[in-house]
PDB file of C-alpha atoms and ligand atoms in Angstrom:
ATOM      1  CA  MET A 157       0.000   0.000   0.000  1.00  0.00           C
ATOM      2  CA  LYS A 158       1.110   3.552  -0.705  1.00  0.00           C
ATOM      3  CA  VAL A 159      -0.257   6.843   0.646  1.00  0.00           C
ATOM      4  CA  SER A 160       0.655  10.385  -0.413  1.00  0.00           C
ATOM      5  CA  VAL A 161      -0.270  13.495   1.541  1.00  0.00           C
ATOM      6  CA  ARG A 162       0.055  17.025   0.205  1.00  0.00           C
ATOM      7  CA  VAL A 163       0.734  19.627   2.903  1.00  0.00           C
ATOM      8  CA  PRO A 164       0.822  23.412   2.522  1.00  0.00           C
ATOM      9  CA  ALA A 165       3.635  25.711   3.609  1.00  0.00           C
ATOM     10  CA  THR A 166       2.907  27.986   6.538  1.00  0.00           C
ATOM     11  CA  THR A 167       3.996  31.326   7.875  1.00  0.00           C
ATOM     12  CA  ALA A 168       3.944  31.680  11.646  1.00  0.00           C
ATOM     13  CA  ASN A 169       3.972  34.461  14.244  1.00  0.00           C
ATOM     14  CA  ILE A 170       2.730  37.142  11.747  1.00  0.00           C
ATOM     15  CA  GLY A 171       3.814  39.986  14.024  1.00  0.00           C
ATOM     16  CA  PRO A 172       2.422  39.668  17.549  1.00  0.00           C
ATOM     17  CA  GLY A 173       1.432  35.973  17.503  1.00  0.00           C
ATOM     18  CA  PHE A 174       4.699  34.349  18.578  1.00  0.00           C
ATOM     19  CA  ASP A 175       4.203  30.568  18.752  1.00  0.00           C
ATOM     20  CA  CYS A 176       0.403  30.846  18.387  1.00  0.00           C
ATOM     21  CA  LEU A 177      -0.575  32.460  15.063  1.00  0.00           C
ATOM     22  CA  GLY A 178      -0.009  30.899  11.653  1.00  0.00           C
ATOM     23  CA  MET A 179      -1.353  30.806   8.127  1.00  0.00           C
ATOM     24  CA  ALA A 180      -1.250  28.213   5.340  1.00  0.00           C
ATOM     25  CA  LEU A 181       0.217  29.294   1.977  1.00  0.00           C
ATOM     26  CA  PRO A 182      -0.204  27.745  -1.494  1.00  0.00           C
ATOM     27  CA  ILE A 183       3.258  26.121  -1.714  1.00  0.00           C
ATOM     28  CA  TYR A 184       3.390  22.366  -1.004  1.00  0.00           C
ATOM     29  CA  ASN A 185       5.382  19.363   0.097  1.00  0.00           C
ATOM     30  CA  THR A 186       4.088  15.894  -0.731  1.00  0.00           C
ATOM     31  CA  ILE A 187       4.997  13.083   1.632  1.00  0.00           C
ATOM     32  CA  THR A 188       4.576   9.546   0.318  1.00  0.00           C
ATOM     33  CA  ILE A 189       4.905   6.418   2.419  1.00  0.00           C
ATOM     34  CA  GLU A 190       4.936   3.074   0.676  1.00  0.00           C
ATOM     35  CA  GLU A 191       5.076  -0.340   2.263  1.00  0.00           C
ATOM     36  CA  THR A 192       7.891  -2.282   0.619  1.00  0.00           C
ATOM     37  CA  VAL A 193       7.706  -6.031   0.175  1.00  0.00           C
ATOM     38  CA  LEU A 194      11.281  -7.011   0.971  1.00  0.00           C
ATOM     39  CA  PRO A 195      11.562  -7.944   4.642  1.00  0.00           C
ATOM     40  CA  GLY A 196      14.397  -6.402   6.683  1.00  0.00           C
ATOM     41  CA  THR A 197      14.751  -3.303   4.498  1.00  0.00           C
ATOM     42  CA  GLY A 198      13.961  -0.966   7.409  1.00  0.00           C
ATOM     43  CA  VAL A 199      12.823   2.579   6.755  1.00  0.00           C
ATOM     44  CA  ASN A 200      14.303   4.330   3.758  1.00  0.00           C
ATOM     45  CA  ILE A 201      13.808   8.095   3.361  1.00  0.00           C
ATOM     46  CA  ASN A 202      14.589  10.216   0.327  1.00  0.00           C
ATOM     47  CA  VAL A 203      13.936  13.811  -0.692  1.00  0.00           C
ATOM     48  CA  ILE A 204      13.356  15.124  -4.189  1.00  0.00           C
ATOM     49  CA  ALA A 205      12.890  18.710  -5.344  1.00  0.00           C
ATOM     50  CA  ASP A 206       9.419  19.576  -6.606  1.00  0.00           C
ATOM     51  CA  ASN A 207      10.437  22.690  -8.524  1.00  0.00           C
ATOM     52  CA  SER A 208      13.435  24.703  -9.623  1.00  0.00           C
ATOM     53  CA  SER A 209      13.152  27.255  -6.804  1.00  0.00           C
ATOM     54  CA  ILE A 210      14.362  24.685  -4.303  1.00  0.00           C
ATOM     55  CA  ASP A 211      18.125  24.612  -4.175  1.00  0.00           C
ATOM     56  CA  GLU A 212      19.450  21.078  -3.971  1.00  0.00           C
ATOM     57  CA  LEU A 213      21.996  22.179  -1.382  1.00  0.00           C
ATOM     58  CA  ALA A 214      19.263  22.999   1.119  1.00  0.00           C
ATOM     59  CA  LEU A 215      17.647  19.612   0.515  1.00  0.00           C
ATOM     60  CA  GLU A 216      20.933  17.944   1.394  1.00  0.00           C
ATOM     61  CA  HIS A 217      20.571  19.384   4.888  1.00  0.00           C
ATOM     62  CA  ILE A 218      17.359  17.470   5.574  1.00  0.00           C
ATOM     63  CA  PRO A 219      18.289  14.519   7.809  1.00  0.00           C
ATOM     64  CA  LEU A 220      17.201  11.201   6.331  1.00  0.00           C
ATOM     65  CA  ASP A 221      18.115   8.879   9.175  1.00  0.00           C
ATOM     66  CA  GLU A 222      16.339   7.883  12.361  1.00  0.00           C
ATOM     67  CA  ASN A 223      16.866  11.414  13.731  1.00  0.00           C
ATOM     68  CA  SER A 224      14.738  12.919  11.002  1.00  0.00           C
ATOM     69  CA  LEU A 225      11.418  14.522  11.854  1.00  0.00           C
ATOM     70  CA  VAL A 226       9.644  12.402   9.294  1.00  0.00           C
ATOM     71  CA  TYR A 227      11.016   9.206  10.878  1.00  0.00           C
ATOM     72  CA  LYS A 228      10.126  10.449  14.372  1.00  0.00           C
ATOM     73  CA  ALA A 229       6.555  11.201  13.306  1.00  0.00           C
ATOM     74  CA  VAL A 230       6.097   7.756  11.768  1.00  0.00           C
ATOM     75  CA  GLU A 231       7.747   6.042  14.741  1.00  0.00           C
ATOM     76  CA  VAL A 232       5.530   7.800  17.320  1.00  0.00           C
ATOM     77  CA  LEU A 233       2.416   6.661  15.500  1.00  0.00           C
ATOM     78  CA  TYR A 234       3.563   3.070  15.035  1.00  0.00           C
ATOM     79  CA  ASN A 235       4.692   2.931  18.699  1.00  0.00           C
ATOM     80  CA  SER A 236       1.288   4.225  19.843  1.00  0.00           C
ATOM     81  CA  ILE A 237      -0.239   0.947  18.611  1.00  0.00           C
ATOM     82  CA  GLY A 238       2.652  -1.215  19.808  1.00  0.00           C
ATOM     83  CA  GLN A 239       4.403  -1.543  16.424  1.00  0.00           C
ATOM     84  CA  THR A 240       7.801  -0.511  15.041  1.00  0.00           C
ATOM     85  CA  PRO A 241       8.055   1.026  11.576  1.00  0.00           C
ATOM     86  CA  SER A 242       9.807  -1.234   9.109  1.00  0.00           C
ATOM     87  CA  GLU A 243       9.806  -1.986   5.376  1.00  0.00           C
ATOM     88  CA  LEU A 244       8.781   1.545   4.479  1.00  0.00           C
ATOM     89  CA  GLN A 245       9.892   3.810   1.643  1.00  0.00           C
ATOM     90  CA  ILE A 246       9.271   7.460   2.539  1.00  0.00           C
ATOM     91  CA  THR A 247       9.600  10.128  -0.141  1.00  0.00           C
ATOM     92  CA  ILE A 248       9.433  13.859   0.532  1.00  0.00           C
ATOM     93  CA  LYS A 249       8.702  15.789  -2.658  1.00  0.00           C
ATOM     94  CA  SER A 250       9.829  19.196  -1.513  1.00  0.00           C
ATOM     95  CA  GLY A 251       8.334  22.375  -2.927  1.00  0.00           C
ATOM     96  CA  ILE A 252       8.645  24.379   0.300  1.00  0.00           C
ATOM     97  CA  PRO A 253      11.963  26.198   0.692  1.00  0.00           C
ATOM     98  CA  VAL A 254      13.963  24.668   3.566  1.00  0.00           C
ATOM     99  CA  ALA A 255      15.075  26.662   6.644  1.00  0.00           C
ATOM    100  CA  ARG A 256      13.364  29.836   5.411  1.00  0.00           C
ATOM    101  CA  GLY A 257      10.583  30.172   8.017  1.00  0.00           C
ATOM    102  CA  LEU A 258       7.932  28.629   5.749  1.00  0.00           C
ATOM    103  CA  GLY A 259       7.028  25.574   7.796  1.00  0.00           C
ATOM    104  CA  SER A 260       8.910  22.897   5.881  1.00  0.00           C
ATOM    105  CA  SER A 261       9.499  20.890   9.109  1.00  0.00           C
ATOM    106  CA  ALA A 262       5.873  21.184  10.184  1.00  0.00           C
ATOM    107  CA  SER A 263       4.763  20.008   6.749  1.00  0.00           C
ATOM    108  CA  VAL A 264       6.840  16.819   6.852  1.00  0.00           C
ATOM    109  CA  ILE A 265       5.673  16.011  10.390  1.00  0.00           C
ATOM    110  CA  VAL A 266       2.022  16.522   9.453  1.00  0.00           C
ATOM    111  CA  GLY A 267       2.339  14.678   6.129  1.00  0.00           C
ATOM    112  CA  ALA A 268       4.174  11.721   7.664  1.00  0.00           C
ATOM    113  CA  LEU A 269       1.658  11.382  10.502  1.00  0.00           C
ATOM    114  CA  ILE A 270      -1.370  11.485   8.216  1.00  0.00           C
ATOM    115  CA  ALA A 271       0.177   9.047   5.722  1.00  0.00           C
ATOM    116  CA  ALA A 272       1.265   6.608   8.452  1.00  0.00           C
ATOM    117  CA  ASN A 273      -2.169   6.853  10.044  1.00  0.00           C
ATOM    118  CA  GLU A 274      -3.795   5.879   6.729  1.00  0.00           C
ATOM    119  CA  LEU A 275      -1.396   2.932   6.277  1.00  0.00           C
ATOM    120  CA  LEU A 276      -2.210   1.698   9.769  1.00  0.00           C
ATOM    121  CA  GLY A 277      -5.984   1.863   9.222  1.00  0.00           C
ATOM    122  CA  ARG A 278      -6.536   5.187  11.031  1.00  0.00           C
ATOM    123  CA  PRO A 279      -5.825   4.342  14.661  1.00  0.00           C
ATOM    124  CA  ALA A 280      -5.678   8.081  15.535  1.00  0.00           C
ATOM    125  CA  ASP A 281      -8.327  10.759  14.979  1.00  0.00           C
ATOM    126  CA  GLU A 282      -7.546  14.336  13.875  1.00  0.00           C
ATOM    127  CA  PRO A 283      -7.221  15.834  17.392  1.00  0.00           C
ATOM    128  CA  ALA A 284      -4.800  13.050  18.374  1.00  0.00           C
ATOM    129  CA  LEU A 285      -2.668  13.533  15.238  1.00  0.00           C
ATOM    130  CA  LEU A 286      -2.601  17.301  15.759  1.00  0.00           C
ATOM    131  CA  SER A 287      -1.537  16.833  19.344  1.00  0.00           C
ATOM    132  CA  ILE A 288       1.315  14.450  18.356  1.00  0.00           C
ATOM    133  CA  ALA A 289       2.417  16.819  15.577  1.00  0.00           C
ATOM    134  CA  CYS A 290       2.611  19.803  17.966  1.00  0.00           C
ATOM    135  CA  GLU A 291       4.472  17.713  20.526  1.00  0.00           C
ATOM    136  CA  ILE A 292       7.130  16.825  17.936  1.00  0.00           C
ATOM    137  CA  GLU A 293       7.411  20.376  16.550  1.00  0.00           C
ATOM    138  CA  GLY A 294       7.336  21.987  20.013  1.00  0.00           C
ATOM    139  CA  HIS A 295       4.777  24.685  19.188  1.00  0.00           C
ATOM    140  CA  PRO A 296       1.439  24.688  17.349  1.00  0.00           C
ATOM    141  CA  ASP A 297       1.688  27.789  15.142  1.00  0.00           C
ATOM    142  CA  ASN A 298       2.972  26.099  11.942  1.00  0.00           C
ATOM    143  CA  VAL A 299       1.599  22.615  12.507  1.00  0.00           C
ATOM    144  CA  THR A 300      -2.044  23.660  12.984  1.00  0.00           C
ATOM    145  CA  PRO A 301      -2.498  25.626   9.738  1.00  0.00           C
ATOM    146  CA  ALA A 302      -0.492  22.962   7.863  1.00  0.00           C
ATOM    147  CA  PHE A 303      -3.068  20.487   9.149  1.00  0.00           C
ATOM    148  CA  VAL A 304      -6.286  22.462   8.776  1.00  0.00           C
ATOM    149  CA  GLY A 305      -5.462  25.334   6.358  1.00  0.00           C
ATOM    150  CA  GLY A 306      -6.331  29.010   6.642  1.00  0.00           C
ATOM    151  CA  LEU A 307      -5.286  31.630   9.174  1.00  0.00           C
ATOM    152  CA  VAL A 308      -5.319  29.987  12.584  1.00  0.00           C
ATOM    153  CA  ILE A 309      -4.834  30.911  16.239  1.00  0.00           C
ATOM    154  CA  SER A 310      -3.861  27.891  18.327  1.00  0.00           C
ATOM    155  CA  SER A 311      -2.454  26.660  21.612  1.00  0.00           C
ATOM    156  CA  GLN A 312      -1.364  23.321  22.997  1.00  0.00           C
ATOM    157  CA  GLU A 313      -2.873  22.812  26.445  1.00  0.00           C
ATOM    158  CA  ASP A 314      -1.193  21.105  29.423  1.00  0.00           C
ATOM    159  CA  ASP A 315      -3.009  17.833  28.638  1.00  0.00           C
ATOM    160  CA  GLY A 316      -1.523  17.896  25.114  1.00  0.00           C
ATOM    161  CA  SER A 317      -4.751  18.804  23.344  1.00  0.00           C
ATOM    162  CA  VAL A 318      -4.608  21.506  20.672  1.00  0.00           C
ATOM    163  CA  VAL A 319      -7.207  24.249  20.728  1.00  0.00           C
ATOM    164  CA  TYR A 320      -7.556  26.257  17.524  1.00  0.00           C
ATOM    165  CA  ARG A 321      -9.892  28.583  15.689  1.00  0.00           C
ATOM    166  CA  LYS A 322      -9.727  29.759  12.092  1.00  0.00           C
ATOM    167  CA  LEU A 323      -9.758  33.514  11.512  1.00  0.00           C
ATOM    168  CA  ASN A 324     -10.823  35.526   8.507  1.00  0.00           C
ATOM    169  CA  TRP A 325      -8.216  37.060   6.164  1.00  0.00           C
ATOM    170  CA  PRO A 326      -9.564  40.202   4.457  1.00  0.00           C
ATOM    171  CA  GLU A 327      -9.742  39.877   0.660  1.00  0.00           C
ATOM    172  CA  GLU A 328      -8.333  43.355   0.231  1.00  0.00           C
ATOM    173  CA  TRP A 329      -5.014  42.598   1.914  1.00  0.00           C
ATOM    174  CA  ALA A 330      -2.032  41.129   0.071  1.00  0.00           C
ATOM    175  CA  ILE A 331       0.560  38.782   1.541  1.00  0.00           C
ATOM    176  CA  THR A 332       3.933  39.177  -0.118  1.00  0.00           C
ATOM    177  CA  VAL A 333       6.407  36.459   0.808  1.00  0.00           C
ATOM    178  CA  CYS A 334      10.063  37.421   0.367  1.00  0.00           C
ATOM    179  CA  VAL A 335      12.448  34.456   0.468  1.00  0.00           C
ATOM    180  CA  PRO A 336      16.169  35.292   0.607  1.00  0.00           C
ATOM    181  CA  ASP A 337      18.903  32.992  -0.655  1.00  0.00           C
ATOM    182  CA  PHE A 338      20.232  32.348   2.856  1.00  0.00           C
ATOM    183  CA  GLU A 339      18.963  29.778   5.334  1.00  0.00           C
ATOM    184  CA  LEU A 340      18.285  30.186   9.036  1.00  0.00           C
ATOM    185  CA  SER A 341      17.655  27.123  11.162  1.00  0.00           C
ATOM    186  CA  THR A 342      14.855  27.417  13.701  1.00  0.00           C
ATOM    187  CA  ASP A 343      17.211  26.054  16.379  1.00  0.00           C
ATOM    188  CA  ILE A 344      19.618  28.951  15.869  1.00  0.00           C
ATOM    189  CA  ALA A 345      16.772  31.471  15.644  1.00  0.00           C
ATOM    190  CA  ARG A 346      15.294  30.166  18.927  1.00  0.00           C
ATOM    191  CA  SER A 347      18.678  30.108  20.673  1.00  0.00           C
ATOM    192  CA  VAL A 348      18.912  33.919  20.547  1.00  0.00           C
ATOM    193  CA  LEU A 349      15.597  34.389  22.371  1.00  0.00           C
ATOM    194  CA  PRO A 350      15.651  35.261  26.092  1.00  0.00           C
ATOM    195  CA  LYS A 351      14.130  32.874  28.657  1.00  0.00           C
ATOM    196  CA  GLU A 352      12.188  35.788  30.193  1.00  0.00           C
ATOM    197  CA  VAL A 353      10.925  39.054  28.748  1.00  0.00           C
ATOM    198  CA  PRO A 354      10.097  42.384  30.422  1.00  0.00           C
ATOM    199  CA  MET A 355       6.453  42.687  31.544  1.00  0.00           C
ATOM    200  CA  LYS A 356       5.987  45.776  29.343  1.00  0.00           C
ATOM    201  CA  ASP A 357       6.957  43.735  26.270  1.00  0.00           C
ATOM    202  CA  ALA A 358       4.517  40.941  27.183  1.00  0.00           C
ATOM    203  CA  VAL A 359       1.785  43.578  27.576  1.00  0.00           C
ATOM    204  CA  PHE A 360       2.772  45.156  24.244  1.00  0.00           C
ATOM    205  CA  ASN A 361       2.286  41.816  22.440  1.00  0.00           C
ATOM    206  CA  ALA A 362      -0.953  40.993  24.291  1.00  0.00           C
ATOM    207  CA  GLN A 363      -2.355  44.356  23.130  1.00  0.00           C
ATOM    208  CA  ARG A 364      -1.282  43.771  19.514  1.00  0.00           C
ATOM    209  CA  MET A 365      -2.614  40.208  19.453  1.00  0.00           C
ATOM    210  CA  GLY A 366      -6.078  41.410  20.504  1.00  0.00           C
ATOM    211  CA  MET A 367      -5.888  44.190  17.924  1.00  0.00           C
ATOM    212  CA  PHE A 368      -4.808  41.709  15.204  1.00  0.00           C
ATOM    213  CA  ILE A 369      -7.876  39.541  15.778  1.00  0.00           C
ATOM    214  CA  HIS A 370     -10.199  42.536  15.681  1.00  0.00           C
ATOM    215  CA  ALA A 371      -8.420  43.971  12.628  1.00  0.00           C
ATOM    216  CA  VAL A 372      -8.721  40.792  10.525  1.00  0.00           C
ATOM    217  CA  SER A 373     -12.339  40.242  11.489  1.00  0.00           C
ATOM    218  CA  THR A 374     -13.326  43.805  10.536  1.00  0.00           C
ATOM    219  CA  SER A 375     -10.781  44.510   7.735  1.00  0.00           C
ATOM    220  CA  ASP A 376      -9.504  47.464   9.779  1.00  0.00           C
ATOM    221  CA  SER A 377      -6.299  48.567   8.015  1.00  0.00           C
ATOM    222  CA  GLU A 378      -5.586  51.347  10.489  1.00  0.00           C
ATOM    223  CA  LEU A 379      -5.694  48.924  13.418  1.00  0.00           C
ATOM    224  CA  MET A 380      -3.659  46.287  11.521  1.00  0.00           C
ATOM    225  CA  ARG A 381      -0.822  48.840  11.106  1.00  0.00           C
ATOM    226  CA  ILE A 382      -0.592  49.046  14.896  1.00  0.00           C
ATOM    227  CA  ALA A 383      -1.163  45.318  15.425  1.00  0.00           C
ATOM    228  CA  LEU A 384       1.628  44.042  13.154  1.00  0.00           C
ATOM    229  CA  LYS A 385       4.369  44.663  15.693  1.00  0.00           C
ATOM    230  CA  ASP A 386       6.249  42.377  18.014  1.00  0.00           C
ATOM    231  CA  ARG A 387       8.579  42.593  20.990  1.00  0.00           C
ATOM    232  CA  LEU A 388       8.907  38.904  21.862  1.00  0.00           C
ATOM    233  CA  HIS A 389      11.078  37.582  19.042  1.00  0.00           C
ATOM    234  CA  GLN A 390      11.724  39.970  16.184  1.00  0.00           C
ATOM    235  CA  PRO A 391      14.018  42.421  18.024  1.00  0.00           C
ATOM    236  CA  TYR A 392      16.254  39.524  19.124  1.00  0.00           C
ATOM    237  CA  ARG A 393      16.378  37.986  15.645  1.00  0.00           C
ATOM    238  CA  MET A 394      17.037  41.188  13.682  1.00  0.00           C
ATOM    239  CA  LYS A 395      20.783  40.573  13.684  1.00  0.00           C
ATOM    240  CA  LEU A 396      20.286  37.158  12.050  1.00  0.00           C
ATOM    241  CA  ILE A 397      18.368  38.555   9.066  1.00  0.00           C
ATOM    242  CA  GLN A 398      20.763  40.600   7.019  1.00  0.00           C
ATOM    243  CA  GLY A 399      19.056  43.621   5.465  1.00  0.00           C
ATOM    244  CA  LEU A 400      15.808  43.415   7.462  1.00  0.00           C
ATOM    245  CA  ASP A 401      16.500  46.707   9.265  1.00  0.00           C
ATOM    246  CA  LYS A 402      16.977  48.506   5.905  1.00  0.00           C
ATOM    247  CA  ILE A 403      13.886  46.860   4.383  1.00  0.00           C
ATOM    248  CA  LEU A 404      11.782  48.012   7.356  1.00  0.00           C
ATOM    249  CA  GLU A 405      13.193  51.520   7.001  1.00  0.00           C
ATOM    250  CA  ASN A 406      12.583  51.653   3.228  1.00  0.00           C
ATOM    251  CA  LEU A 407       9.009  50.308   3.470  1.00  0.00           C
ATOM    252  CA  LYS A 408       8.046  52.820   6.183  1.00  0.00           C
ATOM    253  CA  HIS A 409       7.237  55.414   3.550  1.00  0.00           C
ATOM    254  CA  VAL A 410       4.949  53.204   1.452  1.00  0.00           C
ATOM    255  CA  GLU A 411       1.409  54.069   2.404  1.00  0.00           C
ATOM    256  CA  SER A 412      -0.194  50.771   1.338  1.00  0.00           C
ATOM    257  CA  VAL A 413       2.089  48.719   3.640  1.00  0.00           C
ATOM    258  CA  LEU A 414       0.357  47.584   6.838  1.00  0.00           C
ATOM    259  CA  GLY A 415       3.389  45.795   8.237  1.00  0.00           C
ATOM    260  CA  CYS A 416       6.571  43.915   7.525  1.00  0.00           C
ATOM    261  CA  VAL A 417       7.294  40.939   9.774  1.00  0.00           C
ATOM    262  CA  LEU A 418       9.496  37.874  10.003  1.00  0.00           C
ATOM    263  CA  SER A 419       7.929  34.724   8.586  1.00  0.00           C
ATOM    264  CA  GLY A 420       8.172  32.258  11.459  1.00  0.00           C
ATOM    265  CA  ALA A 421      11.729  32.293  12.723  1.00  0.00           C
ATOM    266  CA  GLY A 422      13.000  33.681   9.382  1.00  0.00           C
ATOM    267  CA  SER A 423      14.846  33.970   7.111  1.00  0.00           C
ATOM    268  CA  SER A 424      11.839  34.906   4.925  1.00  0.00           C
ATOM    269  CA  ILE A 425       9.898  38.059   5.578  1.00  0.00           C
ATOM    270  CA  LEU A 426       6.259  38.907   4.953  1.00  0.00           C
ATOM    271  CA  VAL A 427       4.971  42.224   3.765  1.00  0.00           C
ATOM    272  CA  ILE A 428       1.290  42.690   4.489  1.00  0.00           C
ATOM    273  CA  SER A 429      -0.282  45.480   2.507  1.00  0.00           C
ATOM    274  CA  GLU A 430      -3.290  46.765   0.698  1.00  0.00           C
ATOM    275  CA  LYS A 431      -3.407  45.465  -2.873  1.00  0.00           C
ATOM    276  CA  ASN A 432      -2.273  48.639  -4.652  1.00  0.00           C
ATOM    277  CA  ASN A 433       1.402  49.430  -5.151  1.00  0.00           C
ATOM    278  CA  LEU A 434       2.568  45.791  -4.996  1.00  0.00           C
ATOM    279  CA  GLU A 435       5.232  46.238  -7.686  1.00  0.00           C
ATOM    280  CA  ASN A 436       6.785  49.086  -5.745  1.00  0.00           C
ATOM    281  CA  ILE A 437       6.850  46.991  -2.556  1.00  0.00           C
ATOM    282  CA  ILE A 438       8.471  44.070  -4.371  1.00  0.00           C
ATOM    283  CA  SER A 439      11.150  46.219  -5.965  1.00  0.00           C
ATOM    284  CA  ILE A 440      11.971  47.937  -2.652  1.00  0.00           C
ATOM    285  CA  VAL A 441      12.600  44.573  -0.973  1.00  0.00           C
ATOM    286  CA  LYS A 442      14.496  43.184  -3.982  1.00  0.00           C
ATOM    287  CA  ASP A 443      16.698  46.266  -4.370  1.00  0.00           C
ATOM    288  CA  THR A 444      17.436  46.549  -0.661  1.00  0.00           C
ATOM    289  CA  TRP A 445      18.579  42.936  -0.487  1.00  0.00           C
ATOM    290  CA  ALA A 446      20.440  43.250  -3.811  1.00  0.00           C
ATOM    291  CA  ASP A 447      22.450  46.165  -2.317  1.00  0.00           C
ATOM    292  CA  GLN A 448      23.693  43.625   0.234  1.00  0.00           C
ATOM    293  CA  ASN A 449      24.379  40.962  -2.401  1.00  0.00           C
ATOM    294  CA  ILE A 450      21.381  38.898  -1.337  1.00  0.00           C
ATOM    295  CA  LYS A 451      19.242  37.311  -4.032  1.00  0.00           C
ATOM    296  CA  CYS A 452      15.613  36.590  -3.274  1.00  0.00           C
ATOM    297  CA  GLU A 453      12.388  35.208  -4.622  1.00  0.00           C
ATOM    298  CA  ILE A 454       9.292  37.268  -3.976  1.00  0.00           C
ATOM    299  CA  LYS A 455       5.699  36.176  -4.502  1.00  0.00           C
ATOM    300  CA  THR A 456       2.355  37.651  -3.576  1.00  0.00           C
ATOM    301  CA  LEU A 457       0.190  34.762  -2.390  1.00  0.00           C
ATOM    302  CA  ASN A 458      -3.313  34.119  -1.152  1.00  0.00           C
ATOM    303  CA  VAL A 459      -4.081  32.255   2.041  1.00  0.00           C
ATOM    304  CA  GLU A 460      -4.412  28.500   1.327  1.00  0.00           C
ATOM    305  CA  PRO A 461      -7.811  27.678   2.817  1.00  0.00           C
ATOM    306  CA  ASN A 462      -7.257  23.897   2.808  1.00  0.00           C
ATOM    307  CA  GLY A 463      -4.930  21.920   4.999  1.00  0.00           C
ATOM    308  CA  ALA A 464      -3.127  18.623   4.465  1.00  0.00           C
ATOM    309  CA  ALA A 465      -4.939  16.113   2.242  1.00  0.00           C
ATOM    310  CA  VAL A 466      -4.413  12.592   0.972  1.00  0.00           C
ATOM    311  CA  VAL A 467      -3.755  12.739  -2.781  1.00  0.00           C
ATOM    312  CA  SER A 468      -3.066  10.211  -5.490  1.00  0.00           C
ATOM    313  CA  GLU A 469       0.559  10.337  -6.606  1.00  0.00           C
ATOM    314  CA  ASP A 470       2.218   8.119  -9.205  1.00  0.00           C
TER     315      ASP A 470
HETATM  316  N1  HSE B 518       7.020  30.309  16.342  1.00  0.00           N
HETATM  317  C1  HSE B 518       8.220  29.675  15.884  1.00  0.00           C
HETATM  318  C2  HSE B 518       9.399  30.577  16.137  1.00  0.00           C
HETATM  319  C3  HSE B 518       8.086  29.415  14.413  1.00  0.00           C
HETATM  320  O1  HSE B 518       9.269  31.773  15.892  1.00  0.00           O
HETATM  321  O2  HSE B 518      10.446  30.112  16.584  1.00  0.00           O
HETATM  322  C4  HSE B 518       9.259  28.684  13.839  1.00  0.00           C
HETATM  323  O3  HSE B 518       9.030  27.333  13.781  1.00  0.00           O
END
């Protein structure tokens, strides 16, 4: 038997929602798990590029052994029913740029869990799979939208359960995803964060998070401009994202821009704006990075409303 699952990319944090806000984007990884017939072949994992925008070098960094996230996800599910994974061929067809803050890890965890669950005759329901996925990833902000699609606010509770709600994304706002040619691993990006933050910064983010939810539900651009700020992670990560300070400075004067934020832990950035003036926004980001010898790929995308799904793949 063979099962393939297509999973969308995600962007997390989106300003004030550190570790709790995320959105699915129409870029995909497809994870295929096939039972092989030869006994004793163990679990074999391979990665192939799904399009030319994925540099092969980055794919080489994806671990393919028993320490890989995809293996861990499959193992947890098999172990939950008293089995050990064996005689499996796992293929990751990778369309999501790696180590760029676009949820490539979350997508392989989610895809592997759903595919393994299908192979095993669905021992786990959706809440259980979501809970396992968040446990492996360590936070729910990428995993939840990868699973269910859309713009999502989520938390993982002390009992492991994941609570989430989908939010509206106003039609009139554009999401421009700017992907630089340098990687940033989430581990490094998390290592620069403090263990504790000043109370005034926690209050600042709590205010913005409330404003964000009101702004998206009422399409309030003025409020969104205030909401798209963060003091919990972005200030600490600025030094890891070459050129971000200049991009922020250069976009300040563009009236249609509502905010410019890190995508997840970086290295990609998101520009959220009204839909006019997009070419100007794109050329400002491109030129600012080009001045620092950084190449990038920039795309204006819609929210992907659908989450991970089983697909037929030959
Ligand atoms: N919320 C996470 C972070 C997203 O900012 O570290 C990256 O996986």
